[in-house]
mmCIF file of C-alpha atoms in Angstrom:
data_model
loop_
_atom_site.group_PDB
_atom_site.id
_atom_site.type_symbol
_atom_site.label_atom_id
_atom_site.label_comp_id
_atom_site.label_asym_id
_atom_site.label_seq_id
_atom_site.Cartn_x
_atom_site.Cartn_y
_atom_site.Cartn_z
ATOM 1 C CA UNK A 1286 -7.100 -11.483 22.958
ATOM 2 C CA UNK A 1287 -4.530 -12.801 24.499
ATOM 3 C CA UNK A 1288 -3.394 -16.924 24.238
ATOM 4 C CA UNK A 1289 0.080 -17.951 25.437
ATOM 5 C CA UNK A 1290 0.216 -19.768 21.986
ATOM 6 C CA UNK A 1291 0.055 -16.260 20.194
ATOM 7 C CA UNK A 1292 2.158 -18.182 17.447
ATOM 8 C CA UNK A 1293 1.581 -14.387 14.654
ATOM 9 C CA UNK A 1294 2.848 -12.418 17.603
ATOM 10 C CA UNK A 1295 6.092 -11.611 15.548
ATOM 11 C CA UNK A 1296 4.382 -10.797 12.348
ATOM 12 C CA UNK A 1297 0.712 -9.401 13.251
ATOM 13 C CA UNK A 1298 -0.701 -5.556 13.828
ATOM 14 C CA UNK A 1299 -0.848 -4.914 17.455
ATOM 15 C CA UNK A 1300 -4.146 -5.154 19.571
ATOM 16 C CA UNK A 1301 -6.270 -3.310 21.378
ATOM 17 C CA UNK A 1302 -4.454 -3.821 24.911
ATOM 18 C CA UNK A 1303 -0.941 -3.230 23.132
ATOM 19 C CA UNK A 1304 -1.674 0.518 21.832
ATOM 20 C CA UNK A 1305 -1.079 2.609 24.571
ATOM 21 C CA UNK A 1306 2.404 1.055 25.164
ATOM 22 C CA UNK A 1307 3.146 1.087 21.424
ATOM 23 C CA UNK A 1308 2.524 5.230 21.827
ATOM 24 C CA UNK A 1309 4.433 5.376 24.143
ATOM 25 C CA UNK A 1310 7.535 3.946 23.124
ATOM 26 C CA UNK A 1311 6.993 5.874 19.874
ATOM 27 C CA UNK A 1312 6.409 9.588 21.670
ATOM 28 C CA UNK A 1313 9.722 8.306 23.477
ATOM 29 C CA UNK A 1314 11.908 7.344 20.138
ATOM 30 C CA UNK A 1315 14.073 10.493 19.466
ATOM 31 C CA UNK A 1316 14.453 8.768 15.589
ATOM 32 C CA UNK A 1317 10.422 9.201 15.767
ATOM 33 C CA UNK A 1318 10.385 12.872 17.072
ATOM 34 C CA UNK A 1319 13.580 13.974 14.721
ATOM 35 C CA UNK A 1320 11.636 13.216 11.548
ATOM 36 C CA UNK A 1321 8.642 15.017 12.880
ATOM 37 C CA UNK A 1322 11.128 17.512 13.402
ATOM 38 C CA UNK A 1323 12.576 17.592 9.990
ATOM 39 C CA UNK A 1324 9.193 17.413 7.940
ATOM 40 C CA UNK A 1325 7.731 20.183 10.089
ATOM 41 C CA UNK A 1326 10.649 22.770 11.352
ATOM 42 C CA UNK A 1327 13.010 21.831 8.574
ATOM 43 C CA UNK A 1328 14.858 25.273 9.213
ATOM 44 C CA UNK A 1329 14.966 24.937 13.248
ATOM 45 C CA UNK A 1330 15.303 21.608 13.887
ATOM 46 C CA UNK A 1331 18.953 21.486 13.851
ATOM 47 C CA UNK A 1332 19.368 24.541 16.050
ATOM 48 C CA UNK A 1333 16.661 24.086 18.284
ATOM 49 C CA UNK A 1334 15.946 20.564 18.081
ATOM 50 C CA UNK A 1335 16.729 20.059 22.052
ATOM 51 C CA UNK A 1336 14.173 22.966 22.454
ATOM 52 C CA UNK A 1337 11.675 21.844 20.621
ATOM 53 C CA UNK A 1338 11.686 18.396 21.558
ATOM 54 C CA UNK A 1339 9.780 18.221 24.767
ATOM 55 C CA UNK A 1340 7.305 20.506 23.239
ATOM 56 C CA UNK A 1341 6.866 17.918 20.591
ATOM 57 C CA UNK A 1342 6.444 15.315 22.859
ATOM 58 C CA UNK A 1343 3.703 17.223 24.982
ATOM 59 C CA UNK A 1344 1.981 17.934 21.689
ATOM 60 C CA UNK A 1345 2.180 13.943 20.689
ATOM 61 C CA UNK A 1346 1.241 12.644 24.688
ATOM 62 C CA UNK A 1347 -2.151 15.455 24.486
ATOM 63 C CA UNK A 1348 -2.790 14.639 20.712
ATOM 64 C CA UNK A 1349 -3.386 10.811 21.690
ATOM 65 C CA UNK A 1350 -4.042 10.658 25.185
ATOM 66 C CA UNK A 1351 -7.905 9.521 24.603
ATOM 67 C CA UNK A 1352 -6.584 6.910 21.606
ATOM 68 C CA UNK A 1353 -6.242 3.477 23.246
ATOM 69 C CA UNK A 1354 -7.685 1.144 20.297
ATOM 70 C CA UNK A 1355 -6.869 -0.066 17.198
ATOM 71 C CA UNK A 1356 -10.294 1.748 16.124
ATOM 72 C CA UNK A 1357 -9.593 4.965 17.976
ATOM 73 C CA UNK A 1358 -5.885 4.738 15.391
ATOM 74 C CA UNK A 1359 -8.495 3.956 12.462
ATOM 75 C CA UNK A 1360 -10.548 7.462 13.030
ATOM 76 C CA UNK A 1361 -6.686 9.252 13.440
ATOM 77 C CA UNK A 1362 -5.573 7.571 10.639
ATOM 78 C CA UNK A 1363 -8.785 8.912 8.472
ATOM 79 C CA UNK A 1364 -8.335 11.981 9.527
ATOM 80 C CA UNK A 1365 -5.368 12.220 8.339
ATOM 81 C CA UNK A 1366 -6.353 10.826 5.021
ATOM 82 C CA UNK A 1367 -9.196 13.489 5.019
ATOM 83 C CA UNK A 1368 -6.510 16.628 4.725
ATOM 84 C CA UNK A 1369 -4.603 14.133 2.591
ATOM 85 C CA UNK A 1370 -6.928 13.775 -0.182
ATOM 86 C CA UNK A 1371 -7.963 17.045 0.545
ATOM 87 C CA UNK A 1372 -4.339 18.584 -0.423
ATOM 88 C CA UNK A 1373 -2.813 16.265 -3.000
ATOM 89 C CA UNK A 1374 -5.605 15.016 -4.976
ATOM 90 C CA UNK A 1375 -8.641 16.224 -7.376
ATOM 91 C CA UNK A 1376 -11.130 13.755 -5.618
ATOM 92 C CA UNK A 1377 -11.883 10.208 -5.091
ATOM 93 C CA UNK A 1378 -14.181 7.994 -7.481
ATOM 94 C CA UNK A 1379 -14.884 4.480 -6.586
ATOM 95 C CA UNK A 1380 -16.815 1.588 -7.850
ATOM 96 C CA UNK A 1381 -18.206 -2.584 -6.940
ATOM 97 C CA UNK A 1382 -18.705 -2.056 -3.452
ATOM 98 C CA UNK A 1383 -22.327 -2.092 -3.863
ATOM 99 C CA UNK A 1384 -21.673 -5.991 -5.080
ATOM 100 C CA UNK A 1385 -19.497 -6.572 -1.312
ATOM 101 C CA UNK A 1386 -21.127 -7.238 1.863
ATOM 102 C CA UNK A 1387 -19.831 -5.380 5.105
ATOM 103 C CA UNK A 1388 -20.691 -7.998 7.037
ATOM 104 C CA UNK A 1389 -18.094 -10.342 5.280
ATOM 105 C CA UNK A 1390 -14.304 -10.614 5.119
ATOM 106 C CA UNK A 1391 -12.289 -10.714 1.876
ATOM 107 C CA UNK A 1392 -8.564 -10.966 0.395
ATOM 108 C CA UNK A 1393 -8.303 -7.488 -1.453
ATOM 109 C CA UNK A 1394 -5.406 -8.448 -3.994
ATOM 110 C CA UNK A 1395 -4.639 -4.907 -5.788
ATOM 111 C CA UNK A 1396 -1.954 -3.897 -8.114
ATOM 112 C CA UNK A 1397 0.670 -1.929 -6.824
ATOM 113 C CA UNK A 1398 1.583 1.621 -7.696
ATOM 114 C CA UNK A 1399 2.221 3.838 -4.562
ATOM 115 C CA UNK A 1400 4.001 1.987 -1.115
ATOM 116 C CA UNK A 1401 1.158 3.675 1.153
ATOM 117 C CA UNK A 1402 -1.072 5.477 -0.954
ATOM 118 C CA UNK A 1403 -2.852 1.582 -2.577
ATOM 119 C CA UNK A 1404 -3.801 0.506 0.647
ATOM 120 C CA UNK A 1405 -4.519 4.059 2.200
ATOM 121 C CA UNK A 1406 -7.261 4.815 -1.027
ATOM 122 C CA UNK A 1407 -8.951 1.299 -0.303
ATOM 123 C CA UNK A 1408 -8.888 1.491 3.340
ATOM 124 C CA UNK A 1409 -10.436 5.158 2.783
ATOM 125 C CA UNK A 1410 -13.252 3.658 0.459
ATOM 126 C CA UNK A 1411 -14.109 0.924 2.763
ATOM 127 C CA UNK A 1412 -14.051 3.277 5.510
ATOM 128 C CA UNK A 1413 -16.656 5.738 4.371
ATOM 129 C CA UNK A 1414 -18.951 2.552 3.105
ATOM 130 C CA UNK A 1415 -18.880 1.407 6.559
ATOM 131 C CA UNK A 1416 -17.129 -2.029 5.551
ATOM 132 C CA UNK A 1417 -14.356 -2.422 8.437
ATOM 133 C CA UNK A 1418 -10.838 -1.076 7.547
ATOM 134 C CA UNK A 1419 -8.146 -4.005 6.252
ATOM 135 C CA UNK A 1420 -4.962 -5.741 8.006
ATOM 136 C CA UNK A 1421 -2.534 -4.709 5.292
ATOM 137 C CA UNK A 1422 0.702 -6.948 3.987
ATOM 138 C CA UNK A 1423 4.305 -4.726 4.346
ATOM 139 C CA UNK A 1424 7.503 -5.873 3.336
ATOM 140 C CA UNK A 1425 10.064 -5.626 6.344
ATOM 141 C CA UNK A 1426 12.236 -3.915 3.899
ATOM 142 C CA UNK A 1427 10.228 -0.699 4.727
ATOM 143 C CA UNK A 1428 10.712 -1.116 8.762
ATOM 144 C CA UNK A 1429 14.688 -0.869 8.912
ATOM 145 C CA UNK A 1430 13.778 1.781 12.113
ATOM 146 C CA UNK A 1431 11.954 0.517 15.374
ATOM 147 C CA UNK A 1432 9.482 3.664 14.855
ATOM 148 C CA UNK A 1433 8.380 2.677 11.173
ATOM 149 C CA UNK A 1434 7.584 -0.555 12.638
ATOM 150 C CA UNK A 1435 5.432 0.469 15.578
ATOM 151 C CA UNK A 1436 3.664 2.998 13.164
ATOM 152 C CA UNK A 1437 2.892 -0.177 10.830
ATOM 153 C CA UNK A 1438 2.098 -2.149 13.256
ATOM 154 C CA UNK A 1439 -0.777 0.341 15.075
ATOM 155 C CA UNK A 1440 -2.327 0.893 11.205
ATOM 156 C CA UNK A 1441 -2.971 -2.671 11.211
ATOM 157 C CA UNK A 1442 -0.100 -3.861 9.367
ATOM 158 C CA UNK A 1443 1.491 -7.129 9.349
ATOM 159 C CA UNK A 1444 5.056 -7.981 8.328
ATOM 160 C CA UNK A 1445 6.031 -9.980 5.355
ATOM 161 C CA UNK A 1446 9.778 -11.238 6.306
ATOM 162 C CA UNK A 1447 11.394 -11.178 2.335
ATOM 163 C CA UNK A 1448 14.576 -11.176 4.475
ATOM 164 C CA UNK A 1449 14.418 -14.426 5.675
ATOM 165 C CA UNK A 1450 17.513 -16.665 4.174
ATOM 166 C CA UNK A 1451 17.703 -20.357 3.601
ATOM 167 C CA UNK A 1452 14.952 -22.480 2.126
ATOM 168 C CA UNK A 1453 14.094 -24.094 5.770
ATOM 169 C CA UNK A 1454 13.888 -20.703 7.334
ATOM 170 C CA UNK A 1455 12.087 -19.247 3.957
ATOM 171 C CA UNK A 1456 9.044 -22.306 4.438
ATOM 172 C CA UNK A 1457 8.495 -21.385 7.823
ATOM 173 C CA UNK A 1458 8.350 -17.781 7.188
ATOM 174 C CA UNK A 1459 5.710 -18.391 4.434
ATOM 175 C CA UNK A 1460 3.977 -20.792 5.924
ATOM 176 C CA UNK A 1461 3.205 -18.674 9.270
ATOM 177 C CA UNK A 1462 2.251 -15.907 6.799
ATOM 178 C CA UNK A 1463 -0.106 -18.120 4.807
ATOM 179 C CA UNK A 1464 -1.989 -19.224 8.260
ATOM 180 C CA UNK A 1465 -2.040 -15.421 9.759
ATOM 181 C CA UNK A 1466 -4.024 -14.864 6.681
ATOM 182 C CA UNK A 1467 -6.780 -17.542 6.639
ATOM 183 C CA UNK A 1468 -6.902 -16.910 10.357
ATOM 184 C CA UNK A 1469 -7.694 -13.089 9.556
ATOM 185 C CA UNK A 1470 -10.286 -14.020 6.898
ATOM 186 C CA UNK A 1471 -11.990 -16.776 9.166
ATOM 187 C CA UNK A 1472 -11.946 -13.906 11.973
ATOM 188 C CA UNK A 1473 -13.599 -11.777 10.086
ATOM 189 C CA UNK A 1474 -10.768 -9.578 9.306
ATOM 190 C CA UNK A 1475 -10.504 -8.527 5.399
ATOM 191 C CA UNK A 1476 -7.052 -8.202 4.041
ATOM 192 C CA UNK A 1477 -4.852 -5.899 1.665
ATOM 193 C CA UNK A 1478 -1.843 -6.947 -0.686
ATOM 194 C CA UNK A 1479 0.033 -5.876 -3.629
ATOM 195 C CA UNK A 1480 -0.645 -8.210 -6.292
ATOM 196 C CA UNK A 1481 3.573 -8.751 -6.225
ATOM 197 C CA UNK A 1482 6.343 -7.976 -4.156
ATOM 198 C CA UNK A 1483 7.768 -4.456 -5.074
ATOM 199 C CA UNK A 1484 5.571 -1.687 -7.395
ATOM 200 C CA UNK A 1485 4.910 -2.022 -10.652
ATOM 201 C CA UNK A 1486 7.555 0.680 -11.735
ATOM 202 C CA UNK A 1487 7.126 0.107 -15.147
ATOM 203 C CA UNK A 1488 3.011 0.709 -15.432
ATOM 204 C CA UNK A 1489 2.513 -3.061 -16.443
ATOM 205 C CA UNK A 1490 -0.045 -4.177 -13.464
ATOM 206 C CA UNK A 1491 0.678 -8.285 -13.500
ATOM 207 C CA UNK A 1492 0.311 -10.705 -10.298
ATOM 208 C CA UNK A 1493 2.997 -12.886 -9.120
ATOM 209 C CA UNK A 1494 1.460 -16.869 -9.207
ATOM 210 C CA UNK A 1495 4.207 -17.230 -6.268
ATOM 211 C CA UNK A 1496 1.869 -15.001 -4.030
ATOM 212 C CA UNK A 1497 -1.160 -16.722 -4.859
ATOM 213 C CA UNK A 1498 1.387 -20.181 -3.647
ATOM 214 C CA UNK A 1499 1.961 -18.558 -0.527
ATOM 215 C CA UNK A 1500 -2.057 -18.328 0.261
ATOM 216 C CA UNK A 1501 -2.280 -21.752 -0.844
ATOM 217 C CA UNK A 1502 0.094 -23.120 1.684
ATOM 218 C CA UNK A 1503 -2.519 -23.133 4.465
ATOM 219 C CA UNK A 1504 -4.718 -24.909 2.109
ATOM 220 C CA UNK A 1505 -2.072 -27.417 1.482
ATOM 221 C CA UNK A 1506 -1.589 -28.157 5.191
ATOM 222 C CA UNK A 1507 -5.503 -28.689 5.167
ATOM 223 C CA UNK A 1508 -4.979 -31.228 2.613
ATOM 224 C CA UNK A 1509 -7.584 -29.107 0.425
ATOM 225 C CA UNK A 1510 -7.095 -28.739 -3.597
ATOM 226 C CA UNK A 1511 -6.165 -25.147 -4.770
ATOM 227 C CA UNK A 1512 -9.187 -24.195 -6.339
ATOM 228 C CA UNK A 1513 -11.177 -25.238 -3.274
ATOM 229 C CA UNK A 1514 -8.697 -23.534 -1.031
ATOM 230 C CA UNK A 1515 -8.442 -20.107 -2.857
ATOM 231 C CA UNK A 1516 -12.399 -20.038 -3.899
ATOM 232 C CA UNK A 1517 -12.884 -20.071 0.073
ATOM 233 C CA UNK A 1518 -10.996 -17.257 0.224
ATOM 234 C CA UNK A 1519 -13.095 -14.500 -1.232
ATOM 235 C CA UNK A 1520 -10.776 -12.855 -3.229
ATOM 236 C CA UNK A 1521 -11.628 -9.698 -4.854
ATOM 237 C CA UNK A 1522 -9.415 -8.009 -7.276
ATOM 238 C CA UNK A 1523 -9.023 -4.114 -7.094
ATOM 239 C CA UNK A 1524 -7.568 -1.789 -9.644
ATOM 240 C CA UNK A 1525 -6.387 1.783 -8.275
ATOM 241 C CA UNK A 1526 -5.272 4.556 -10.777
ATOM 242 C CA UNK A 1527 -3.637 7.779 -10.312
ATOM 243 C CA UNK A 1528 -4.185 10.083 -13.048
ATOM 244 C CA UNK A 1529 -0.386 11.481 -12.023
ATOM 245 C CA UNK A 1530 2.097 9.302 -9.960
ATOM 246 C CA UNK A 1531 3.936 11.637 -8.050
ATOM 247 C CA UNK A 1532 6.764 9.233 -7.951
ATOM 248 C CA UNK A 1533 6.639 8.619 -11.959
ATOM 249 C CA UNK A 1534 9.867 10.433 -12.908
ATOM 250 C CA UNK A 1535 11.798 9.063 -9.885
ATOM 251 C CA UNK A 1536 10.864 5.608 -11.519
ATOM 252 C CA UNK A 1537 11.614 6.244 -14.814
ATOM 253 C CA UNK A 1538 15.412 7.394 -13.570
ATOM 254 C CA UNK A 1539 15.127 4.265 -11.569
ATOM 255 C CA UNK A 1540 14.295 2.265 -14.636
ATOM 256 C CA UNK A 1541 16.684 4.039 -17.164
ATOM 257 C CA UNK A 1542 19.918 3.772 -15.040
ATOM 258 C CA UNK A 1543 18.478 -0.673 -13.967
ATOM 259 C CA UNK A 1544 18.467 -0.663 -18.771
ATOM 260 C CA UNK A 1545 21.575 1.533 -19.156
ATOM 261 C CA UNK A 1546 23.731 0.210 -16.511
ATOM 262 C CA UNK A 1547 23.009 -2.805 -15.507
ATOM 263 C CA UNK A 1548 21.779 -2.117 -12.039
ATOM 264 C CA UNK A 1549 20.112 0.475 -9.377
ATOM 265 C CA UNK A 1550 21.409 1.228 -6.049
ATOM 266 C CA UNK A 1551 18.937 2.123 -3.657
ATOM 267 C CA UNK A 1552 19.560 5.028 -1.006
ATOM 268 C CA UNK A 1553 19.689 4.632 2.315
ATOM 269 C CA UNK A 1554 16.143 6.110 2.885
ATOM 270 C CA UNK A 1555 14.979 5.952 -0.600
ATOM 271 C CA UNK A 1556 11.914 4.160 0.483
ATOM 272 C CA UNK A 1557 10.738 6.561 2.821
ATOM 273 C CA UNK A 1558 11.311 9.615 0.397
ATOM 274 C CA UNK A 1559 8.879 7.313 -2.502
ATOM 275 C CA UNK A 1560 6.383 7.007 0.598
ATOM 276 C CA UNK A 1561 6.332 10.722 1.376
ATOM 277 C CA UNK A 1562 6.413 12.044 -1.709
ATOM 278 C CA UNK A 1563 3.517 9.053 -2.649
ATOM 279 C CA UNK A 1564 1.170 10.762 0.298
ATOM 280 C CA UNK A 1565 1.735 14.589 -0.398
ATOM 281 C CA UNK A 1566 2.601 14.611 -4.111
ATOM 282 C CA UNK A 1567 -0.075 15.602 -6.761
ATOM 283 C CA UNK A 1568 -1.769 12.901 -7.748
ATOM 284 C CA UNK A 1569 -4.577 15.009 -9.500
ATOM 285 C CA UNK A 1570 -7.991 12.062 -9.984
ATOM 286 C CA UNK A 1571 -7.804 8.848 -8.066
ATOM 287 C CA UNK A 1572 -10.171 5.790 -8.931
ATOM 288 C CA UNK A 1573 -10.908 3.066 -7.313
ATOM 289 C CA UNK A 1574 -12.162 -0.229 -8.999
ATOM 290 C CA UNK A 1575 -13.428 -3.098 -6.722
ATOM 291 C CA UNK A 1576 -13.590 -6.601 -8.914
ATOM 292 C CA UNK A 1577 -16.263 -9.613 -8.383
ATOM 293 C CA UNK A 1578 -15.521 -11.964 -5.855
ATOM 294 C CA UNK A 1579 -13.030 -14.613 -7.222
ATOM 295 C CA UNK A 1580 -15.138 -18.266 -6.616
ATOM 296 C CA UNK A 1581 -14.000 -20.835 -9.484
ATOM 297 C CA UNK A 1582 -12.594 -20.557 -12.730
ATOM 298 C CA UNK A 1583 -8.574 -21.736 -12.421
ATOM 299 C CA UNK A 1584 -7.581 -24.825 -11.094
ATOM 300 C CA UNK A 1585 -3.731 -23.640 -10.788
ATOM 301 C CA UNK A 1586 -1.751 -20.681 -9.638
ATOM 302 C CA UNK A 1587 -1.276 -19.529 -12.970
ATOM 303 C CA UNK A 1588 -4.415 -19.833 -13.973
ATOM 304 C CA UNK A 1589 -5.895 -17.946 -10.695
ATOM 305 C CA UNK A 1590 -3.050 -14.791 -11.643
ATOM 306 C CA UNK A 1591 -4.652 -14.589 -15.465
ATOM 307 C CA UNK A 1592 -8.246 -14.622 -13.428
ATOM 308 C CA UNK A 1593 -7.247 -11.835 -11.243
ATOM 309 C CA UNK A 1594 -5.404 -9.740 -14.069
ATOM 310 C CA UNK A 1595 -8.370 -9.870 -16.213
ATOM 311 C CA UNK A 1596 -10.303 -7.931 -13.457
ATOM 312 C CA UNK A 1597 -7.565 -5.959 -12.944
ATOM 313 C CA UNK A 1598 -6.891 -4.675 -16.627
ATOM 314 C CA UNK A 1599 -10.797 -4.034 -17.885
ATOM 315 C CA UNK A 1600 -11.237 -2.458 -14.423
ATOM 316 C CA UNK A 1601 -8.299 0.072 -14.747
ATOM 317 C CA UNK A 1602 -9.776 3.488 -14.525
ATOM 318 C CA UNK A 1603 -7.821 5.052 -17.800
ATOM 319 C CA UNK A 1604 -7.639 9.125 -17.578
ATOM 320 C CA UNK A 1605 -5.993 11.843 -20.413
ATOM 321 C CA UNK A 1606 -2.417 10.949 -19.689
ATOM 322 C CA UNK A 1607 -2.572 7.510 -20.522
ATOM 323 C CA UNK A 1608 -4.395 8.090 -23.805
ATOM 324 C CA UNK A 1609 -1.972 11.053 -24.349
ATOM 325 C CA UNK A 1610 1.644 8.860 -23.506
ATOM 326 C CA UNK A 1611 -0.189 5.522 -25.835
ATOM 327 C CA UNK A 1612 -0.645 8.013 -28.792
ATOM 328 C CA UNK A 1613 -4.159 7.237 -28.795
ATOM 329 C CA UNK A 1614 -6.839 10.291 -29.543
ATOM 330 C CA UNK A 1615 -9.467 10.858 -27.086
ATOM 331 C CA UNK A 1616 -12.378 13.358 -26.029
ATOM 332 C CA UNK A 1617 -10.732 13.649 -22.455
ATOM 333 C CA UNK A 1618 -6.795 14.316 -24.278
ATOM 334 C CA UNK A 1619 -7.572 18.248 -25.112
ATOM 335 C CA UNK A 1620 -4.976 20.021 -25.972
ATOM 336 C CA UNK A 1621 -4.616 21.674 -22.291
ATOM 337 C CA UNK A 1622 -3.740 18.453 -21.303
ATOM 338 C CA UNK A 1623 -1.120 17.318 -24.048
ATOM 339 C CA UNK A 1624 0.666 20.172 -23.243
ATOM 340 C CA UNK A 1625 0.440 18.788 -18.796
ATOM 341 C CA UNK A 1626 1.779 16.106 -19.947
ATOM 342 C CA UNK A 1627 5.193 17.390 -22.067
ATOM 343 C CA UNK A 1628 5.260 19.920 -19.150
ATOM 344 C CA UNK A 1629 6.155 17.458 -17.215
ATOM 345 C CA UNK A 1630 9.282 15.437 -19.012
ATOM 346 C CA UNK A 1631 10.472 18.590 -21.177
ATOM 347 C CA UNK A 1632 13.520 18.644 -18.996
ATOM 348 C CA UNK A 1633 14.642 15.295 -18.512
ATOM 349 C CA UNK A 1634 16.832 12.575 -21.204
ATOM 350 C CA UNK A 1635 15.300 11.086 -23.705
ATOM 351 C CA UNK A 1636 15.448 7.429 -22.876
ATOM 352 C CA UNK A 1637 13.630 8.760 -19.004
ATOM 353 C CA UNK A 1638 11.053 10.144 -21.336
ATOM 354 C CA UNK A 1639 10.178 6.819 -23.291
ATOM 355 C CA UNK A 1640 10.183 4.910 -20.569
ATOM 356 C CA UNK A 1641 7.783 7.722 -18.568
ATOM 357 C CA UNK A 1642 6.177 7.445 -21.677
ATOM 358 C CA UNK A 1643 5.463 3.709 -21.235
ATOM 359 C CA UNK A 1644 4.703 3.741 -18.154
ATOM 360 C CA UNK A 1645 1.357 5.963 -18.557
ATOM 361 C CA UNK A 1646 0.752 3.913 -21.941
ATOM 362 C CA UNK A 1647 0.808 0.517 -20.225
ATOM 363 C CA UNK A 1648 -2.575 0.162 -19.200
ATOM 364 C CA UNK A 1649 -4.075 1.771 -22.796
ATOM 365 C CA UNK A 1650 -2.235 -1.353 -24.351
ATOM 366 C CA UNK A 1651 -3.171 -3.847 -22.090
ATOM 367 C CA UNK A 1652 -6.950 -3.148 -22.588
ATOM 368 C CA UNK A 1653 -6.597 -3.298 -26.352
#
């Protein structure tokens, strides 16, 4: 559907009629091809890059020749996901979908532990249960390369512009985002967004009321009360639990450096490395718990944040590592699990170990 006043064009995912051109741009993007070369043929990419480039382009052209719509892309992504899940984890369990209606759209607000896997896991559960996949909120800090933007917008991601400067520009940007989220839900498209900006690196899942205020900008425009407008959004809290976080040591080291040196400077490709590590790294078991639709029980953003947090805390699935880190006895926390957990950190400095344990212990402490 194209109208001349496509006000969301800058931030929205691609429509069906934009898919083919976006794929063509990707295949002709040398940075994208180099990334594939480095990932798949690290030994050959330097010397034989010139030779492999046309081969990879031909392969992609052939592989993607039947991908014409957003739906086709979701099917391709589902295939990749199946492979990722088979290789990087020991099974996925989920609950709560039976309470939701596949014909309705929902605003899924989840805890945030992994950049790419969180929305991917929500989608995986929805896709396999006859629900439409979600539109994914993604910060523009992850879209430094044109090929990253193409890939994300092909995969139903819409852009949250965090880099906007100045209060007026910021309000305009947030207003547009708020309008887009409402527009998506009203046209039958579910949304996934993290409960706060950035991952909960310390394991403390907490909803930022600022995100809820952003949703409400559209409600204020429509002259509705906070509780009335937010009650219409079909908010569903989602708790995602990874038995093992592949980025845990990197997160602990970053937090340790911040605590001891006062700051932490991110490397240029650090976000990309985190994404790749999160996808390919070993996660052991994964649980996704879909909560209840929130219709009432709040008057303010802080109260709504509390309602969301209560569900996420209650639905968070605890694994042996969580009990072990919290020093709590549990039948699942066997000797071999304790051994396995201590092997994780045996070569790390004391300060990093303590943060790592805190990270896994936090969901246990919150429940008690």
